[in-house]
PDB file of C-alpha atoms in Angstrom:
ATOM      1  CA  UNK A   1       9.712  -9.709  74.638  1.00  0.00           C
ATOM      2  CA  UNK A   2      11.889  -7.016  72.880  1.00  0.00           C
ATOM      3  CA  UNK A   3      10.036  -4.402  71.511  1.00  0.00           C
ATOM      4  CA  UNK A   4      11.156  -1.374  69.289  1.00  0.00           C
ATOM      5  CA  UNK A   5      10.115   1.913  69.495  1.00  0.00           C
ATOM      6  CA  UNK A   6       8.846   3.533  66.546  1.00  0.00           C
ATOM      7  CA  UNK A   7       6.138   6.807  65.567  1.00  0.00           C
ATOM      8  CA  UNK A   8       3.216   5.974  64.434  1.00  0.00           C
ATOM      9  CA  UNK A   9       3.396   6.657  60.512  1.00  0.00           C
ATOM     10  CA  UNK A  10       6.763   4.449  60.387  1.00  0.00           C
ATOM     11  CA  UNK A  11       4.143   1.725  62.216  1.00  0.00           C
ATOM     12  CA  UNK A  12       1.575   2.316  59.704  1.00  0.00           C
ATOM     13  CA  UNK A  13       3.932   1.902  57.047  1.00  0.00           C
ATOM     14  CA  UNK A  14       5.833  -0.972  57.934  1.00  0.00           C
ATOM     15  CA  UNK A  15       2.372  -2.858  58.633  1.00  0.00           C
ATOM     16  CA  UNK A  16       1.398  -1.751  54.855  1.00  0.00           C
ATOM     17  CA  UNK A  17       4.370  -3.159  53.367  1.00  0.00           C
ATOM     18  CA  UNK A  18       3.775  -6.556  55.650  1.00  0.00           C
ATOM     19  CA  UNK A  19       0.434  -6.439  54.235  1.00  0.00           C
ATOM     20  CA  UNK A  20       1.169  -6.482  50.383  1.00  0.00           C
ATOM     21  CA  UNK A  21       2.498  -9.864  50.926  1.00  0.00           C
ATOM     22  CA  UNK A  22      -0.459 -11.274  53.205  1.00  0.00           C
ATOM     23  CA  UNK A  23      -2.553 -13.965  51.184  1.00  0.00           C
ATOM     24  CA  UNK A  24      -5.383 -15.762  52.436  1.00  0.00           C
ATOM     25  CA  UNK A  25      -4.707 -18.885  54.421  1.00  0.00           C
ATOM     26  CA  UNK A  26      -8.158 -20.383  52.986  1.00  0.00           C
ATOM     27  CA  UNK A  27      -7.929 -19.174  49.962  1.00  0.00           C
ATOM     28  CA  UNK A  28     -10.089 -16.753  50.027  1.00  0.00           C
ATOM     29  CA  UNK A  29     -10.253 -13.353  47.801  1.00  0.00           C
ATOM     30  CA  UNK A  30      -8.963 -10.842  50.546  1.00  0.00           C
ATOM     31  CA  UNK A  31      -6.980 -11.151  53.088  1.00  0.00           C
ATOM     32  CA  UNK A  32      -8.526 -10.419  56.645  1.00  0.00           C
ATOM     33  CA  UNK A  33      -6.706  -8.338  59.376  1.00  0.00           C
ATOM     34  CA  UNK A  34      -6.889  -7.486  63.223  1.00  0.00           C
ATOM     35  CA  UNK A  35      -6.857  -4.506  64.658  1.00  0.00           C
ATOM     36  CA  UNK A  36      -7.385  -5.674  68.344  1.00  0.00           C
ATOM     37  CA  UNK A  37      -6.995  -3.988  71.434  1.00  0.00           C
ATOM     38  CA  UNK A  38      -9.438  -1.716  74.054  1.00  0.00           C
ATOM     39  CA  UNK A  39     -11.033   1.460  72.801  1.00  0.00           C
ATOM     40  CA  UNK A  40      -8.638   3.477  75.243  1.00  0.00           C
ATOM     41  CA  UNK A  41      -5.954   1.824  72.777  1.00  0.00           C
ATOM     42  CA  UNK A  42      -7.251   3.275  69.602  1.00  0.00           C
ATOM     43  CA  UNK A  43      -6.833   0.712  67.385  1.00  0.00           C
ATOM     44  CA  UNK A  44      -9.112   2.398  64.931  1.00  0.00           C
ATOM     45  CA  UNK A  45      -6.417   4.773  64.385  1.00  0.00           C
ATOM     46  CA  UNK A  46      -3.697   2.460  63.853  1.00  0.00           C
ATOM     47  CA  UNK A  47      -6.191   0.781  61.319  1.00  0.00           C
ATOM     48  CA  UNK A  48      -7.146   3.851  59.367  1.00  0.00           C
ATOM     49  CA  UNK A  49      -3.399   4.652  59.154  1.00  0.00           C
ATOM     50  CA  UNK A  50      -2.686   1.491  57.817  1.00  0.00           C
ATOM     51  CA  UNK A  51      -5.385   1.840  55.051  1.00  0.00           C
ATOM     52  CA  UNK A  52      -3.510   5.131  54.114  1.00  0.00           C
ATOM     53  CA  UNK A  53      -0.289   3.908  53.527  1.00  0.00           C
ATOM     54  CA  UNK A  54      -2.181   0.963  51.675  1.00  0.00           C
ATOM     55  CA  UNK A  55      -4.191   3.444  49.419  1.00  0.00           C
ATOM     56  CA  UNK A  56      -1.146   5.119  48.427  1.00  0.00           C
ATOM     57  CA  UNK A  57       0.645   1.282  47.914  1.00  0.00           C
ATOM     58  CA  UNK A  58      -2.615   1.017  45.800  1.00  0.00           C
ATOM     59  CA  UNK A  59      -4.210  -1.595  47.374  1.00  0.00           C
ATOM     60  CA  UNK A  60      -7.534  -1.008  48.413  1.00  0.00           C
ATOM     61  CA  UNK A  61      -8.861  -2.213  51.682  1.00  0.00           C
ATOM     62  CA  UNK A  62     -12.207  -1.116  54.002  1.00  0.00           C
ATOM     63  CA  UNK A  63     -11.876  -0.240  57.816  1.00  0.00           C
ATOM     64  CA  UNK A  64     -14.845  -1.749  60.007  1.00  0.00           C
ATOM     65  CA  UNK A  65     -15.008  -1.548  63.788  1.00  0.00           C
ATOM     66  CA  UNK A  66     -16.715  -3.938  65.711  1.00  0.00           C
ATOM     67  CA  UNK A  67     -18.621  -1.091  67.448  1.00  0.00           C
ATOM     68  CA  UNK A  68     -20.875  -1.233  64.421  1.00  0.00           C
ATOM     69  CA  UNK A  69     -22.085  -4.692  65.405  1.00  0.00           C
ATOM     70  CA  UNK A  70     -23.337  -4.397  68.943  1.00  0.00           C
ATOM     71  CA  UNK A  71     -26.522  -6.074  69.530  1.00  0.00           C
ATOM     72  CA  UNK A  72     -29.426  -4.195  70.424  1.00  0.00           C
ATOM     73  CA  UNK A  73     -29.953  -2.591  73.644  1.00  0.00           C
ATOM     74  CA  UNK A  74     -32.466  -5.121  74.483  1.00  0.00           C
ATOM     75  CA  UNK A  75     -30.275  -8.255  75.018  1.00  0.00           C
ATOM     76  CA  UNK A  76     -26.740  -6.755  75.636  1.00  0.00           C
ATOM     77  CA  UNK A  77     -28.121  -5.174  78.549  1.00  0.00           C
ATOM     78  CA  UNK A  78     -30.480  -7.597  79.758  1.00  0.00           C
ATOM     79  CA  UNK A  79     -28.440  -8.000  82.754  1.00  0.00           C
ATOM     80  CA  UNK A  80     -27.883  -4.430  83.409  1.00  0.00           C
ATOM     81  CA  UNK A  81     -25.786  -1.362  82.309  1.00  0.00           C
ATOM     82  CA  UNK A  82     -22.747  -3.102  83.948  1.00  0.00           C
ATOM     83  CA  UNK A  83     -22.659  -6.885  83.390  1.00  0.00           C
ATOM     84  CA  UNK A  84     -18.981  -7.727  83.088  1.00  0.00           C
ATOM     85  CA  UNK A  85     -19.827 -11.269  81.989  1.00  0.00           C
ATOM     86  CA  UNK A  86     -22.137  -9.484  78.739  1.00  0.00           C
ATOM     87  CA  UNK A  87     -20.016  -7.384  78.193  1.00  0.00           C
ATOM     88  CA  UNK A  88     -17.041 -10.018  77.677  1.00  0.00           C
ATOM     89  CA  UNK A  89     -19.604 -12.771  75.852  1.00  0.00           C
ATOM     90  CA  UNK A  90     -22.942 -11.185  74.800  1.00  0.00           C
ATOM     91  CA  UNK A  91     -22.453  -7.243  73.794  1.00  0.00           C
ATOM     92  CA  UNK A  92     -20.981  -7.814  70.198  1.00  0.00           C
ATOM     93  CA  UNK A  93     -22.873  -9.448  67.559  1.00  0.00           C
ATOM     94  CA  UNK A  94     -20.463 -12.170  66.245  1.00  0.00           C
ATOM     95  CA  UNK A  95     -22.917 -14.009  64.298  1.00  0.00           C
ATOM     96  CA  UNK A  96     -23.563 -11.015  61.974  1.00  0.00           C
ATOM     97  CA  UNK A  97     -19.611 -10.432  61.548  1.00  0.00           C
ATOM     98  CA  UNK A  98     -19.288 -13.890  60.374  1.00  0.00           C
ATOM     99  CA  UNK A  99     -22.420 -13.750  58.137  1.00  0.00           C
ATOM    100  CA  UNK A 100     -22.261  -9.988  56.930  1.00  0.00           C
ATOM    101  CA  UNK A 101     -18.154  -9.495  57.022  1.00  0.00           C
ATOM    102  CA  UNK A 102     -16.403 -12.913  57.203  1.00  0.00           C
ATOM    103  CA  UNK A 103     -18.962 -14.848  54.636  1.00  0.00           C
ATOM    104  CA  UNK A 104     -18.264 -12.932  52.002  1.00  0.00           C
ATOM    105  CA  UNK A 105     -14.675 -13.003  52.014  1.00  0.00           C
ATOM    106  CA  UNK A 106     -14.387 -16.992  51.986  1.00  0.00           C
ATOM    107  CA  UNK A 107     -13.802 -18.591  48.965  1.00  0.00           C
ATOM    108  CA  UNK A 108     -16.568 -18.124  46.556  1.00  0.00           C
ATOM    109  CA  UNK A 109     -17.431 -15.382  48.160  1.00  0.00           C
ATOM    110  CA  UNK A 110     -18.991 -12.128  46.566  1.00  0.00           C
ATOM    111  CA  UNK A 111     -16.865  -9.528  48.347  1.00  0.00           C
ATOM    112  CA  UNK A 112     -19.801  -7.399  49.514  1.00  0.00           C
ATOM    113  CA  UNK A 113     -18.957  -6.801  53.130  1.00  0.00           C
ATOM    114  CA  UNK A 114     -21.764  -4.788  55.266  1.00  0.00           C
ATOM    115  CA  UNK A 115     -19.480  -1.799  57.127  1.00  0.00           C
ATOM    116  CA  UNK A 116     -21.915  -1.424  60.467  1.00  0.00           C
ATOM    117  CA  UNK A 117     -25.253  -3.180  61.064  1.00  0.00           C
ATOM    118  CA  UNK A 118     -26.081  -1.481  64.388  1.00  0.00           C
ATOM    119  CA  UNK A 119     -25.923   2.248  65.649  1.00  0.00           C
ATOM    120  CA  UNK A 120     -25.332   1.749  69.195  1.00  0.00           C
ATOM    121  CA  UNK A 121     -26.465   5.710  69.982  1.00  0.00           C
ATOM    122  CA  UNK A 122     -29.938   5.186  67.971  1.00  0.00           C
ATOM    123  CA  UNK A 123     -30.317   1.648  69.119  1.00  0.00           C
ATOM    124  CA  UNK A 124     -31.369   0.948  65.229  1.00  0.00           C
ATOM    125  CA  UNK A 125     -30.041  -0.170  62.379  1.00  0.00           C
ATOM    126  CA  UNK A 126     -27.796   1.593  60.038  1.00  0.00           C
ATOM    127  CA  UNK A 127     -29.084   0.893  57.079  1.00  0.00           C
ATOM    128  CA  UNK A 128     -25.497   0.958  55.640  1.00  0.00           C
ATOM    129  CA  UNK A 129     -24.898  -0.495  51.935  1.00  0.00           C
ATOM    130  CA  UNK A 130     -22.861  -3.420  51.180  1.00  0.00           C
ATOM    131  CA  UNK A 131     -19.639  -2.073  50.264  1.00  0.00           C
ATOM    132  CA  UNK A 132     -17.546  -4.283  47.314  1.00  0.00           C
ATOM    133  CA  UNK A 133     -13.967  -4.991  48.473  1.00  0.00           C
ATOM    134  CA  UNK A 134     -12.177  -6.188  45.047  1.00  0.00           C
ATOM    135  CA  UNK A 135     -10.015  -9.497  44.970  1.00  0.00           C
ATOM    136  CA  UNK A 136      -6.608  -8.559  46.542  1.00  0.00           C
ATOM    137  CA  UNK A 137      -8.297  -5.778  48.893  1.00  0.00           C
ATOM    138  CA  UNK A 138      -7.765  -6.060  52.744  1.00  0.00           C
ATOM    139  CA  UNK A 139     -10.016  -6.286  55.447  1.00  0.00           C
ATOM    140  CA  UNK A 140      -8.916  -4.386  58.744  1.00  0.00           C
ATOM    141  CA  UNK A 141     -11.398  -5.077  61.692  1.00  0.00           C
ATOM    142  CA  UNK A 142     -11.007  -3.315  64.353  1.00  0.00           C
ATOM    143  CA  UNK A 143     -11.976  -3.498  67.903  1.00  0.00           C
ATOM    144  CA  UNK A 144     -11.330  -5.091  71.588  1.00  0.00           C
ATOM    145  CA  UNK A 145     -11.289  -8.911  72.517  1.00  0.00           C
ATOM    146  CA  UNK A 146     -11.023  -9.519  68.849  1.00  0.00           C
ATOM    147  CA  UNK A 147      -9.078 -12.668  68.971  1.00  0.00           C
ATOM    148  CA  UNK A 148     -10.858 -15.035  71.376  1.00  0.00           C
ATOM    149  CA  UNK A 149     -13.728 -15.582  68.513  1.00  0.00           C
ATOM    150  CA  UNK A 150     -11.785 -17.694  66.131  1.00  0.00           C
ATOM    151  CA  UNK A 151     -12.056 -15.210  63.467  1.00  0.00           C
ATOM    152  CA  UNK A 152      -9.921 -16.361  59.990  1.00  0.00           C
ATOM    153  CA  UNK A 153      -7.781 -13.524  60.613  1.00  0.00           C
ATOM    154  CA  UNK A 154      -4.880 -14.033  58.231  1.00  0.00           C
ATOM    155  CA  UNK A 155      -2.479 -10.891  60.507  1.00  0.00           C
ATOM    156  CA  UNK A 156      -3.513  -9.969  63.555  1.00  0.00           C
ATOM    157  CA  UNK A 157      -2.164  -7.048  65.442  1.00  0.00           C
ATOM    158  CA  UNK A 158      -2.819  -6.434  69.238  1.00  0.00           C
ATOM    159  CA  UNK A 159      -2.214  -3.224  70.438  1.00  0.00           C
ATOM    160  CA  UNK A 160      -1.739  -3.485  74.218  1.00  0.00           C
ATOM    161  CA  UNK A 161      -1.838  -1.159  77.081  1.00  0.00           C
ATOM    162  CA  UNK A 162      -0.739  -2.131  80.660  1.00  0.00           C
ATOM    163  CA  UNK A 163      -3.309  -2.713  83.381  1.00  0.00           C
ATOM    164  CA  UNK A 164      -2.198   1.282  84.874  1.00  0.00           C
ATOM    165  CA  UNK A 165      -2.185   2.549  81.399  1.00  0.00           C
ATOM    166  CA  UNK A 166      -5.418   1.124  80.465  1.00  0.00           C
ATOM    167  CA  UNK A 167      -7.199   2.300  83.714  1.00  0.00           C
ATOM    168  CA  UNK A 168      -5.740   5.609  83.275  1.00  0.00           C
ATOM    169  CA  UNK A 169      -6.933   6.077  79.509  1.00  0.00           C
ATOM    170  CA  UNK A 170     -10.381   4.544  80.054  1.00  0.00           C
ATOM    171  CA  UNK A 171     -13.372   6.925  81.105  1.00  0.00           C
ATOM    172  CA  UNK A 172     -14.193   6.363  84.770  1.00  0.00           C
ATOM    173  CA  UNK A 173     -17.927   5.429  83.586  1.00  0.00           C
ATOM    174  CA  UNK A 174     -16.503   2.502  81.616  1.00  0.00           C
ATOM    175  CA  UNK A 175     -14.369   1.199  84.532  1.00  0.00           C
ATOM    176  CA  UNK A 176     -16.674  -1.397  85.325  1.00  0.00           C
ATOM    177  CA  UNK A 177     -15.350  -3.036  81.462  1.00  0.00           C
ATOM    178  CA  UNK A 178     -11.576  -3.259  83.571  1.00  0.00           C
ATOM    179  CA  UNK A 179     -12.255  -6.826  84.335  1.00  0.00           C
ATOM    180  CA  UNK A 180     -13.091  -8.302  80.966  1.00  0.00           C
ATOM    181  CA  UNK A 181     -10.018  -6.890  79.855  1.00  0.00           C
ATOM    182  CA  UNK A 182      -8.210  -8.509  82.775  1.00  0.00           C
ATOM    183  CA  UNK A 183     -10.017 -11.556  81.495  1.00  0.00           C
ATOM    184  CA  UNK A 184      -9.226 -11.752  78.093  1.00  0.00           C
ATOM    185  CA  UNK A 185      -5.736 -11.174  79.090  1.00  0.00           C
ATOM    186  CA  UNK A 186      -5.605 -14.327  81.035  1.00  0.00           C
ATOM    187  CA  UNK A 187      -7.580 -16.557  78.824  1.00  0.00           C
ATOM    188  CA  UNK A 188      -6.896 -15.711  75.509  1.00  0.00           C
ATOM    189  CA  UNK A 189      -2.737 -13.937  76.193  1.00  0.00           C
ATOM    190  CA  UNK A 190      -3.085 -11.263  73.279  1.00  0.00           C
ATOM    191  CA  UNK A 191       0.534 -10.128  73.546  1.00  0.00           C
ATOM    192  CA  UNK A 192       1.809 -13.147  72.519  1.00  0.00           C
ATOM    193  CA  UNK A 193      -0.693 -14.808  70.428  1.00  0.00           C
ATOM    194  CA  UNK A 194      -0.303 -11.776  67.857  1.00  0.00           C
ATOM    195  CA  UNK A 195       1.478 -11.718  65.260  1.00  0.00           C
ATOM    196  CA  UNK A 196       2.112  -8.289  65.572  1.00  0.00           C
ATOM    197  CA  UNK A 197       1.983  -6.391  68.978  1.00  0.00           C
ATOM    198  CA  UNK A 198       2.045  -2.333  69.654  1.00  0.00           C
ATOM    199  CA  UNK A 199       2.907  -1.486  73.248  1.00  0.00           C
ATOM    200  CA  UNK A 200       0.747   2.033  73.612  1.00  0.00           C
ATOM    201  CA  UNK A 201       1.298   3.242  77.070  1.00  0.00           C
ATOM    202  CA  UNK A 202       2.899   6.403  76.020  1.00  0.00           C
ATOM    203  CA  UNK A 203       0.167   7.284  73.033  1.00  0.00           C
ATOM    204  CA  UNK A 204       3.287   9.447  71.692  1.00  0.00           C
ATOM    205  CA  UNK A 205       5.513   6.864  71.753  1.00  0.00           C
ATOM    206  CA  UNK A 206       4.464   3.119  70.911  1.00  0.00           C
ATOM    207  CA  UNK A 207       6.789   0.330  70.449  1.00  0.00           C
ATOM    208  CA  UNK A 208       6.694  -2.913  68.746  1.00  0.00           C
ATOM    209  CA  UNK A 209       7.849  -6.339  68.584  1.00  0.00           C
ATOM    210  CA  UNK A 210       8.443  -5.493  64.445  1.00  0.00           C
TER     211      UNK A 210
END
């Protein structure tokens, strides 16, 4: 695959300008978009950027990360600090991003999405408040092994890192994660199930298949 290299504000604002044209596949009030990729990636930045450039487009949209919806202490570590198997299948809580995120954003929906529902360094809940995101405003979820859940994502973007790159950038604590990675990579193919993919080896200098 080709890819293009590009800075990271020209990313952000050739994603917004995708964006204003994004509708719903389902009909639904806001469109919903990926942000997928390892922590070491950062897709949280590439999200937030892209929610800049769409502020100043004025569009609204709200930035959630899936780290706000890891299940308590209790069961994602029920088989240990260092499961690779809960880690890939138990550590997020899916069920609550469908109900508290994805329900409200299907057609009929209210719009009130809940932003976090777990603080993974209290082991409690946030107590967040709904948040209303108006007809027309965008959803951008970010977080790793996004797209194996069969989320309605109407763009998804995978921001990728190569096996090397991805060791190198992860904290030697969260090696152990390595293999769900390798994993998802295999089972689910990321780079070319996106529709949009950011190569980020160099963090200076991504590329992308535009």
């Amino acid at each position: 695959m080709r890819l293009e290299a590009i800075t990271w504000d020209r990313l952000a604002e050739r994603l917004a300008e995708r964006l204003l044209d994004v509708r719903p596949a389902d009909g639904g009030p806001c469109p919903r978009v990926a942000f997928d990729g390892a922590s070491a990636a950062r897709p949280v930045d590439l999200a937030e950027r892209v929610a800049q450039a769409l502020r100043v487009r004025g569009r609204p949209s709200l930035v959630v990360g899936t780290e706000g919806f890891l299940r308590p202490a209790s069961l994602r570590l029920e088989h240990g600090h260092r499961d690779v198997e809960s880690y890939y299948n138990g550590w997020f809580d899916t069920a609550a991003l469908w109900r508290e995120v994805f329900g409200p954003l299907e057609p009929g929906g209210d719009g009130h999405v809940l932003p976090d529902l777990w603080d993974p360094v209290t082991d409690r809940a946030t107590r967040s408040s709904y948040v209303q995101l108006p007809p027309g405003g965008l959803l951008l979820l970010h977080g790793p092994l996004l797209l194996r859940h069969w989320f309605p994502f109407d763009l998804t973007v995978h921001v990728l890192l190569s096996p090397g790159a991805l060791r190198r950038r992860t904290p030697e604590a969260d090696h152990w994660t390595l293999p769900a990675f390798e994993r998802y990579a295999n089972e689910t193919d990321p780079a070319t199930t996106a529709d949009v993919l950011v190569r980020a080896d160099d963090p200076r200098h991504p590329a992308w298949n535009g």
